[in-house]
PDB file of C-alpha atoms in Angstrom:
ATOM      1  CA  MET A   1      96.816 115.112  77.660  1.00 49.00           C
ATOM      2  CA  GLY A   2      98.263 112.207  75.676  1.00 50.00           C
ATOM      3  CA  THR A   3      97.866 108.577  76.699  1.00 44.00           C
ATOM      4  CA  LYS A   4     101.558 108.221  77.573  1.00 47.00           C
ATOM      5  CA  ALA A   5     101.543 111.335  79.757  1.00 46.00           C
ATOM      6  CA  PHE A   6      98.348 110.172  81.494  1.00 39.00           C
ATOM      7  CA  LEU A   7      99.864 106.764  82.283  1.00 43.00           C
ATOM      8  CA  CYS A   8     103.019 108.391  83.670  1.00 45.00           C
ATOM      9  CA  LEU A   9     100.923 110.696  85.882  1.00 42.00           C
ATOM     10  CA  LYS A  10      98.797 107.752  87.063  1.00 42.00           C
ATOM     11  CA  ARG A  11     101.919 105.730  87.896  1.00 45.00           C
ATOM     12  CA  GLU A  12     103.427 108.674  89.784  1.00 43.00           C
ATOM     13  CA  ARG A  13     100.249 109.116  91.833  1.00 41.00           C
ATOM     14  CA  LYS A  14     100.212 105.427  92.674  1.00 42.00           C
ATOM     15  CA  GLU A  15     103.822 105.530  93.845  1.00 40.00           C
ATOM     16  CA  THR A  16     103.351 108.648  95.998  1.00 38.00           C
ATOM     17  CA  PRO A  17      99.928 108.512  97.686  1.00 40.00           C
ATOM     18  CA  ILE A  18      98.456 111.764  98.918  1.00 41.00           C
ATOM     19  CA  SER A  19      98.401 110.404 102.482  1.00 58.00           C
ATOM     20  CA  ASP A  20     102.203 110.064 102.536  1.00 79.00           C
ATOM     21  CA  PRO A  21     104.166 113.059 103.846  1.00 87.00           C
ATOM     22  CA  ARG A  22     106.358 115.039 101.493  1.00 91.00           C
ATOM     23  CA  ILE A  23     110.010 114.074 101.770  1.00 93.00           C
ATOM     24  CA  ASN A  24     113.315 115.433 100.495  1.00 94.00           C
ATOM     25  CA  ASP A  25     113.059 117.335  97.184  1.00 91.00           C
ATOM     26  CA  ARG A  26     109.246 117.051  97.220  1.00 93.00           C
ATOM     27  CA  ILE A  27     109.235 119.699  99.972  1.00 94.00           C
ATOM     28  CA  ARG A  28     108.642 122.889  97.941  1.00 91.00           C
ATOM     29  CA  VAL A  29     108.900 125.668 100.539  1.00 94.00           C
ATOM     30  CA  PRO A  30     111.639 128.259 101.114  1.00 95.00           C
ATOM     31  CA  GLU A  31     112.317 127.288 104.720  1.00 95.00           C
ATOM     32  CA  VAL A  32     111.313 124.810 107.409  1.00 94.00           C
ATOM     33  CA  ARG A  33     111.422 124.557 111.171  1.00 94.00           C
ATOM     34  CA  LEU A  34     113.911 121.708 111.469  1.00 94.00           C
ATOM     35  CA  VAL A  35     113.815 118.952 114.100  1.00 92.00           C
ATOM     36  CA  GLY A  36     116.850 116.711 114.504  1.00 92.00           C
ATOM     37  CA  PRO A  37     116.756 112.890 114.462  1.00 90.00           C
ATOM     38  CA  GLY A  38     116.685 112.781 118.270  1.00 85.00           C
ATOM     39  CA  GLY A  39     113.837 115.300 118.544  1.00 85.00           C
ATOM     40  CA  GLU A  40     116.114 118.266 119.191  1.00 90.00           C
ATOM     41  CA  GLN A  41     114.993 121.666 117.871  1.00 90.00           C
ATOM     42  CA  VAL A  42     117.431 122.994 115.253  1.00 90.00           C
ATOM     43  CA  GLY A  43     115.410 126.082 114.342  1.00 93.00           C
ATOM     44  CA  VAL A  44     114.181 127.702 111.154  1.00 95.00           C
ATOM     45  CA  VAL A  45     116.539 126.975 108.262  1.00 94.00           C
ATOM     46  CA  ARG A  46     116.443 127.212 104.493  1.00 96.00           C
ATOM     47  CA  VAL A  47     115.126 124.026 102.918  1.00 94.00           C
ATOM     48  CA  GLU A  48     118.374 123.737 100.904  1.00 95.00           C
ATOM     49  CA  ASP A  49     120.371 123.664 104.129  1.00 95.00           C
ATOM     50  CA  ALA A  50     117.995 121.129 105.672  1.00 94.00           C
ATOM     51  CA  LEU A  51     118.357 118.870 102.630  1.00 95.00           C
ATOM     52  CA  ARG A  52     122.131 119.167 102.849  1.00 94.00           C
ATOM     53  CA  LEU A  53     122.085 118.176 106.553  1.00 94.00           C
ATOM     54  CA  ALA A  54     119.876 115.204 105.709  1.00 93.00           C
ATOM     55  CA  GLU A  55     122.223 114.047 102.963  1.00 93.00           C
ATOM     56  CA  GLU A  56     125.292 114.409 105.185  1.00 93.00           C
ATOM     57  CA  ALA A  57     123.603 112.326 107.920  1.00 92.00           C
ATOM     58  CA  GLY A  58     122.350 109.690 105.472  1.00 94.00           C
ATOM     59  CA  LEU A  59     118.756 110.496 106.461  1.00 95.00           C
ATOM     60  CA  ASP A  60     115.594 111.861 104.884  1.00 95.00           C
ATOM     61  CA  LEU A  61     113.983 115.238 105.366  1.00 95.00           C
ATOM     62  CA  VAL A  62     110.340 114.520 106.185  1.00 94.00           C
ATOM     63  CA  GLU A  63     107.607 117.165 106.448  1.00 93.00           C
ATOM     64  CA  VAL A  64     105.742 116.268 109.652  1.00 88.00           C
ATOM     65  CA  ALA A  65     103.579 119.403 110.089  1.00 87.00           C
ATOM     66  CA  PRO A  66     102.819 120.893 106.659  1.00 88.00           C
ATOM     67  CA  ASP A  67     100.208 123.360 107.970  1.00 85.00           C
ATOM     68  CA  ALA A  68     102.600 125.061 110.389  1.00 86.00           C
ATOM     69  CA  ARG A  69     104.210 128.372 109.435  1.00 89.00           C
ATOM     70  CA  PRO A  70     106.888 127.580 108.463  1.00 92.00           C
ATOM     71  CA  PRO A  71     106.253 123.844 107.984  1.00 91.00           C
ATOM     72  CA  VAL A  72     107.976 121.513 110.450  1.00 93.00           C
ATOM     73  CA  ALA A  73     110.342 118.941 108.970  1.00 93.00           C
ATOM     74  CA  LYS A  74     112.323 116.229 110.721  1.00 93.00           C
ATOM     75  CA  LEU A  75     115.507 114.356 109.911  1.00 95.00           C
ATOM     76  CA  MET A  76     114.791 110.620 110.002  1.00 93.00           C
ATOM     77  CA  ASP A  77     115.194 107.304 108.231  1.00 93.00           C
ATOM     78  CA  TYR A  78     111.821 107.465 106.502  1.00 91.00           C
ATOM     79  CA  GLY A  79     111.914 103.905 105.175  1.00 90.00           C
ATOM     80  CA  LYS A  80     112.637 102.517 108.634  1.00 90.00           C
ATOM     81  CA  ALA A  81     109.997 104.714 110.302  1.00 85.00           C
ATOM     82  CA  LYS A  82     107.381 103.693 107.738  1.00 86.00           C
ATOM     83  CA  TYR A  83     108.233 100.010 108.185  1.00 86.00           C
ATOM     84  CA  GLU A  84     108.024 100.224 111.987  1.00 84.00           C
ATOM     85  CA  ALA A  85     104.688 102.053 111.781  1.00 81.00           C
ATOM     86  CA  ALA A  86     103.322  99.361 109.465  1.00 82.00           C
ATOM     87  CA  GLN A  87     104.548  96.644 111.848  1.00 82.00           C
ATOM     88  CA  LYS A  88     102.836  98.312 114.809  1.00 75.00           C
ATOM     89  CA  ALA A  89      99.594  98.700 112.866  1.00 74.00           C
ATOM     90  CA  ARG A  90      99.732  95.059 111.774  1.00 76.00           C
ATOM     91  CA  ASP A  91     100.402  93.880 115.345  1.00 68.00           C
ATOM     92  CA  ALA A  92      97.526  96.007 116.620  1.00 63.00           C
ATOM     93  CA  ARG A  93      95.150  94.550 114.030  1.00 67.00           C
ATOM     94  CA  ARG A  94      96.317  91.015 114.783  1.00 64.00           C
ATOM     95  CA  ASN A  95      95.955  91.547 118.524  1.00 59.00           C
ATOM     96  CA  GLN A  96      92.502  93.054 118.107  1.00 59.00           C
ATOM     97  CA  ALA A  97      91.387  90.231 115.823  1.00 53.00           C
ATOM     98  CA  ASN A  98      92.641  87.523 118.194  1.00 65.00           C
ATOM     99  CA  THR A  99      91.178  89.027 121.357  1.00 69.00           C
ATOM    100  CA  GLN A 100      87.930  87.370 122.388  1.00 82.00           C
ATOM    101  CA  LEU A 101      85.232  88.392 124.839  1.00 89.00           C
ATOM    102  CA  LYS A 102      84.680  85.653 127.396  1.00 93.00           C
ATOM    103  CA  GLU A 103      81.707  85.605 129.746  1.00 94.00           C
ATOM    104  CA  ILE A 104      81.561  84.525 133.389  1.00 95.00           C
ATOM    105  CA  ARG A 105      78.352  84.528 135.413  1.00 94.00           C
ATOM    106  CA  PHE A 106      78.151  85.097 139.163  1.00 95.00           C
ATOM    107  CA  ARG A 107      75.272  84.758 141.580  1.00 92.00           C
ATOM    108  CA  LEU A 108      74.740  87.570 144.023  1.00 90.00           C
ATOM    109  CA  LYS A 109      74.702  85.124 146.970  1.00 90.00           C
ATOM    110  CA  ILE A 110      77.942  83.343 146.131  1.00 92.00           C
ATOM    111  CA  ASP A 111      80.087  81.662 148.765  1.00 93.00           C
ATOM    112  CA  ASP A 112      83.837  82.199 149.012  1.00 93.00           C
ATOM    113  CA  HIS A 113      84.721  78.846 147.426  1.00 94.00           C
ATOM    114  CA  ASP A 114      82.578  79.433 144.338  1.00 95.00           C
ATOM    115  CA  PHE A 115      83.878  82.996 144.118  1.00 95.00           C
ATOM    116  CA  GLU A 116      87.478  81.747 144.030  1.00 95.00           C
ATOM    117  CA  VAL A 117      86.596  79.163 141.372  1.00 95.00           C
ATOM    118  CA  LYS A 118      84.923  81.798 139.183  1.00 95.00           C
ATOM    119  CA  LYS A 119      87.787  84.211 139.777  1.00 96.00           C
ATOM    120  CA  GLY A 120      90.196  81.493 138.642  1.00 95.00           C
ATOM    121  CA  HIS A 121      88.386  81.323 135.299  1.00 95.00           C
ATOM    122  CA  VAL A 122      88.582  85.103 134.976  1.00 95.00           C
ATOM    123  CA  VAL A 123      92.318  85.047 135.721  1.00 94.00           C
ATOM    124  CA  ARG A 124      92.874  82.312 133.123  1.00 93.00           C
ATOM    125  CA  PHE A 125      91.062  84.282 130.428  1.00 92.00           C
ATOM    126  CA  LEU A 126      92.933  87.483 131.277  1.00 91.00           C
ATOM    127  CA  ASN A 127      96.270  85.659 131.196  1.00 89.00           C
ATOM    128  CA  GLN A 128      95.344  84.465 127.707  1.00 87.00           C
ATOM    129  CA  GLY A 129      94.911  88.096 126.656  1.00 86.00           C
ATOM    130  CA  ASP A 130      91.113  87.969 126.382  1.00 90.00           C
ATOM    131  CA  LYS A 131      88.536  90.398 127.708  1.00 92.00           C
ATOM    132  CA  VAL A 132      86.035  89.135 130.269  1.00 95.00           C
ATOM    133  CA  LYS A 133      82.395  90.145 130.580  1.00 95.00           C
ATOM    134  CA  VAL A 134      81.368  89.474 134.166  1.00 95.00           C
ATOM    135  CA  MET A 135      77.638  89.131 134.716  1.00 95.00           C
ATOM    136  CA  ILE A 136      75.595  88.957 137.912  1.00 93.00           C
ATOM    137  CA  MET A 137      72.116  87.486 137.549  1.00 90.00           C
ATOM    138  CA  PHE A 138      69.627  88.879 140.087  1.00 90.00           C
ATOM    139  CA  ARG A 139      66.816  86.692 141.326  1.00 88.00           C
ATOM    140  CA  GLY A 140      63.499  87.963 142.668  1.00 86.00           C
ATOM    141  CA  ARG A 141      63.973  90.721 145.212  1.00 85.00           C
ATOM    142  CA  GLU A 142      67.745  90.815 144.584  1.00 86.00           C
ATOM    143  CA  GLN A 143      67.006  93.386 141.849  1.00 80.00           C
ATOM    144  CA  SER A 144      66.325  95.904 144.617  1.00 81.00           C
ATOM    145  CA  ARG A 145      69.908  95.501 145.900  1.00 81.00           C
ATOM    146  CA  PRO A 146      72.108  96.765 143.027  1.00 87.00           C
ATOM    147  CA  GLU A 147      74.674  98.085 145.516  1.00 90.00           C
ATOM    148  CA  ALA A 148      75.415  94.480 146.574  1.00 90.00           C
ATOM    149  CA  GLY A 149      76.137  93.565 142.947  1.00 91.00           C
ATOM    150  CA  ILE A 150      78.417  96.585 142.564  1.00 91.00           C
ATOM    151  CA  ARG A 151      80.353  95.584 145.695  1.00 91.00           C
ATOM    152  CA  LEU A 152      80.814  92.054 144.363  1.00 94.00           C
ATOM    153  CA  LEU A 153      82.086  93.278 140.997  1.00 94.00           C
ATOM    154  CA  GLN A 154      84.377  95.822 142.678  1.00 92.00           C
ATOM    155  CA  ARG A 155      85.798  93.061 144.849  1.00 94.00           C
ATOM    156  CA  LEU A 156      86.561  90.996 141.754  1.00 95.00           C
ATOM    157  CA  ALA A 157      88.101  93.960 139.941  1.00 93.00           C
ATOM    158  CA  GLU A 158      90.369  94.708 142.906  1.00 93.00           C
ATOM    159  CA  GLU A 159      91.524  91.097 143.271  1.00 95.00           C
ATOM    160  CA  VAL A 160      92.489  90.836 139.579  1.00 93.00           C
ATOM    161  CA  GLY A 161      93.771  94.416 139.443  1.00 90.00           C
ATOM    162  CA  GLU A 162      97.295  93.353 138.456  1.00 90.00           C
ATOM    163  CA  LEU A 163      95.960  91.571 135.378  1.00 90.00           C
ATOM    164  CA  ALA A 164      93.151  93.816 134.169  1.00 90.00           C
ATOM    165  CA  THR A 165      91.587  97.225 134.005  1.00 89.00           C
ATOM    166  CA  VAL A 166      87.863  97.949 134.160  1.00 91.00           C
ATOM    167  CA  GLU A 167      86.877  98.764 130.588  1.00 89.00           C
ATOM    168  CA  SER A 168      83.149  99.031 131.313  1.00 88.00           C
ATOM    169  CA  LEU A 169      81.907  99.972 134.789  1.00 89.00           C
ATOM    170  CA  PRO A 170      79.164  97.901 136.463  1.00 89.00           C
ATOM    171  CA  ARG A 171      75.837  98.571 134.783  1.00 89.00           C
ATOM    172  CA  GLN A 172      72.446  97.101 135.561  1.00 85.00           C
ATOM    173  CA  ASP A 173      70.086  96.064 132.794  1.00 84.00           C
ATOM    174  CA  GLY A 174      66.930  94.472 134.147  1.00 81.00           C
ATOM    175  CA  ARG A 175      67.835  91.273 135.999  1.00 87.00           C
ATOM    176  CA  ASN A 176      71.511  91.439 135.021  1.00 90.00           C
ATOM    177  CA  MET A 177      74.465  93.586 135.997  1.00 92.00           C
ATOM    178  CA  THR A 178      77.582  93.498 133.816  1.00 93.00           C
ATOM    179  CA  MET A 179      81.160  94.706 133.927  1.00 94.00           C
ATOM    180  CA  VAL A 180      83.884  94.254 131.307  1.00 94.00           C
ATOM    181  CA  LEU A 181      87.516  93.630 132.268  1.00 94.00           C
ATOM    182  CA  ALA A 182      90.286  94.216 129.724  1.00 90.00           C
ATOM    183  CA  PRO A 183      93.658  92.456 130.081  1.00 90.00           C
ATOM    184  CA  THR A 184      96.731  94.572 130.713  1.00 85.00           C
ATOM    185  CA  ARG A 185      98.826  92.273 128.498  1.00 75.00           C
ATOM    186  CA  ARG A 186      98.413  91.851 124.771  1.00 67.00           C
ATOM    187  CA  LYS A 187      96.970  88.726 123.235  1.00 59.00           C
ATOM    188  CA  SER A 188     100.092  88.257 121.108  1.00 52.00           C
ATOM    189  CA  ASP A 189     102.309  88.323 124.226  1.00 64.00           C
ATOM    190  CA  ALA A 190     100.096  85.739 125.927  1.00 58.00           C
ATOM    191  CA  LEU A 191     100.264  83.460 122.891  1.00 59.00           C
ATOM    192  CA  THR A 192     104.049  83.826 122.735  1.00 64.00           C
ATOM    193  CA  ASP A 193     104.374  82.882 126.413  1.00 65.00           C
ATOM    194  CA  GLN A 194     102.012  79.957 125.903  1.00 65.00           C
ATOM    195  CA  ARG A 195     104.047  78.618 122.974  1.00 67.00           C
ATOM    196  CA  ALA A 196     107.291  79.038 124.938  1.00 69.00           C
ATOM    197  CA  ARG A 197     105.808  77.178 127.909  1.00 71.00           C
ATOM    198  CA  ARG A 198     104.642  74.309 125.720  1.00 74.00           C
ATOM    199  CA  GLN A 199     108.038  74.097 124.049  1.00 79.00           C
ATOM    200  CA  ALA A 200     109.732  74.012 127.463  1.00 78.00           C
ATOM    201  CA  GLU A 201     107.422  71.176 128.527  1.00 81.00           C
ATOM    202  CA  ARG A 202     108.231  69.221 125.355  1.00 81.00           C
ATOM    203  CA  ASP A 203     111.947  69.754 125.894  1.00 79.00           C
ATOM    204  CA  ALA A 204     111.649  68.571 129.503  1.00 80.00           C
ATOM    205  CA  ARG A 205     109.791  65.422 128.442  1.00 83.00           C
ATOM    206  CA  ARG A 206     112.346  64.732 125.716  1.00 81.00           C
ATOM    207  CA  GLN A 207     115.235  65.157 128.163  1.00 82.00           C
ATOM    208  CA  LYS A 208     113.558  62.880 130.680  1.00 81.00           C
ATOM    209  CA  HIS A 209     113.033  60.242 127.983  1.00 78.00           C
ATOM    210  CA  GLU A 210     116.676  60.468 126.910  1.00 80.00           C
ATOM    211  CA  GLU A 211     117.897  60.144 130.508  1.00 80.00           C
ATOM    212  CA  ARG A 212     115.695  57.096 131.015  1.00 81.00           C
ATOM    213  CA  ALA A 213     117.048  55.545 127.804  1.00 77.00           C
ATOM    214  CA  GLN A 214     120.635  56.177 128.930  1.00 80.00           C
ATOM    215  CA  LYS A 215     119.975  54.522 132.292  1.00 78.00           C
ATOM    216  CA  ASP A 216     118.425  51.509 130.555  1.00 74.00           C
ATOM    217  CA  ALA A 217     121.442  51.230 128.277  1.00 74.00           C
ATOM    218  CA  GLN A 218     123.831  51.429 131.246  1.00 78.00           C
ATOM    219  CA  ARG A 219     121.966  48.670 133.091  1.00 77.00           C
ATOM    220  CA  LYS A 220     122.129  46.430 130.008  1.00 75.00           C
ATOM    221  CA  ASN A 221     125.871  47.023 129.664  1.00 75.00           C
ATOM    222  CA  GLN A 222     126.486  46.230 133.345  1.00 73.00           C
ATOM    223  CA  SER A 223     124.531  42.994 133.093  1.00 66.00           C
TER     224      SER A 223
END
């Protein structure tokens, strides 16, 4: 193989990675089981007819199940679908990277006031989109009462049930019992709400300042 041909082949492989599905005229089979853009089943058609339908609709013919017999192909806007998939993957990575694991410690013999204070911290972390590792530290003979620790953690999980799911069930390890709560809202959504709330507070302060300045100006004019 000549150098020029090798470079052309290398460039072609770079432009069409093996992981990408075959689309349009790269689908080299006699017929496909065609799925419409809305998920409707069209049936088994010749690949030429499927390509014609795709062209008439201004869409792409994308092979979504190459190992099926015949292969399954779908009419879709491949560029748009690929972009949306990349956006979702990027958001998922960003959300995963931003999520932190906070830790809150409880005592087994905790009074209602302290429980509510600790629960408030848990709620704040969950509202921020962070996971919470809840830990109970057993003292002395308390280690022989794991069921009391489980009841306390279950109580907490139930009271924050609208904000979190139990990702890791209560588990005892020596003197400690832990449970992990995962927020039901994404970190990115929490950050967006937080920024919007701060902006609203700044706008309110600015409006209040402007109103005060207008009142001062009116008093000066009247005097």
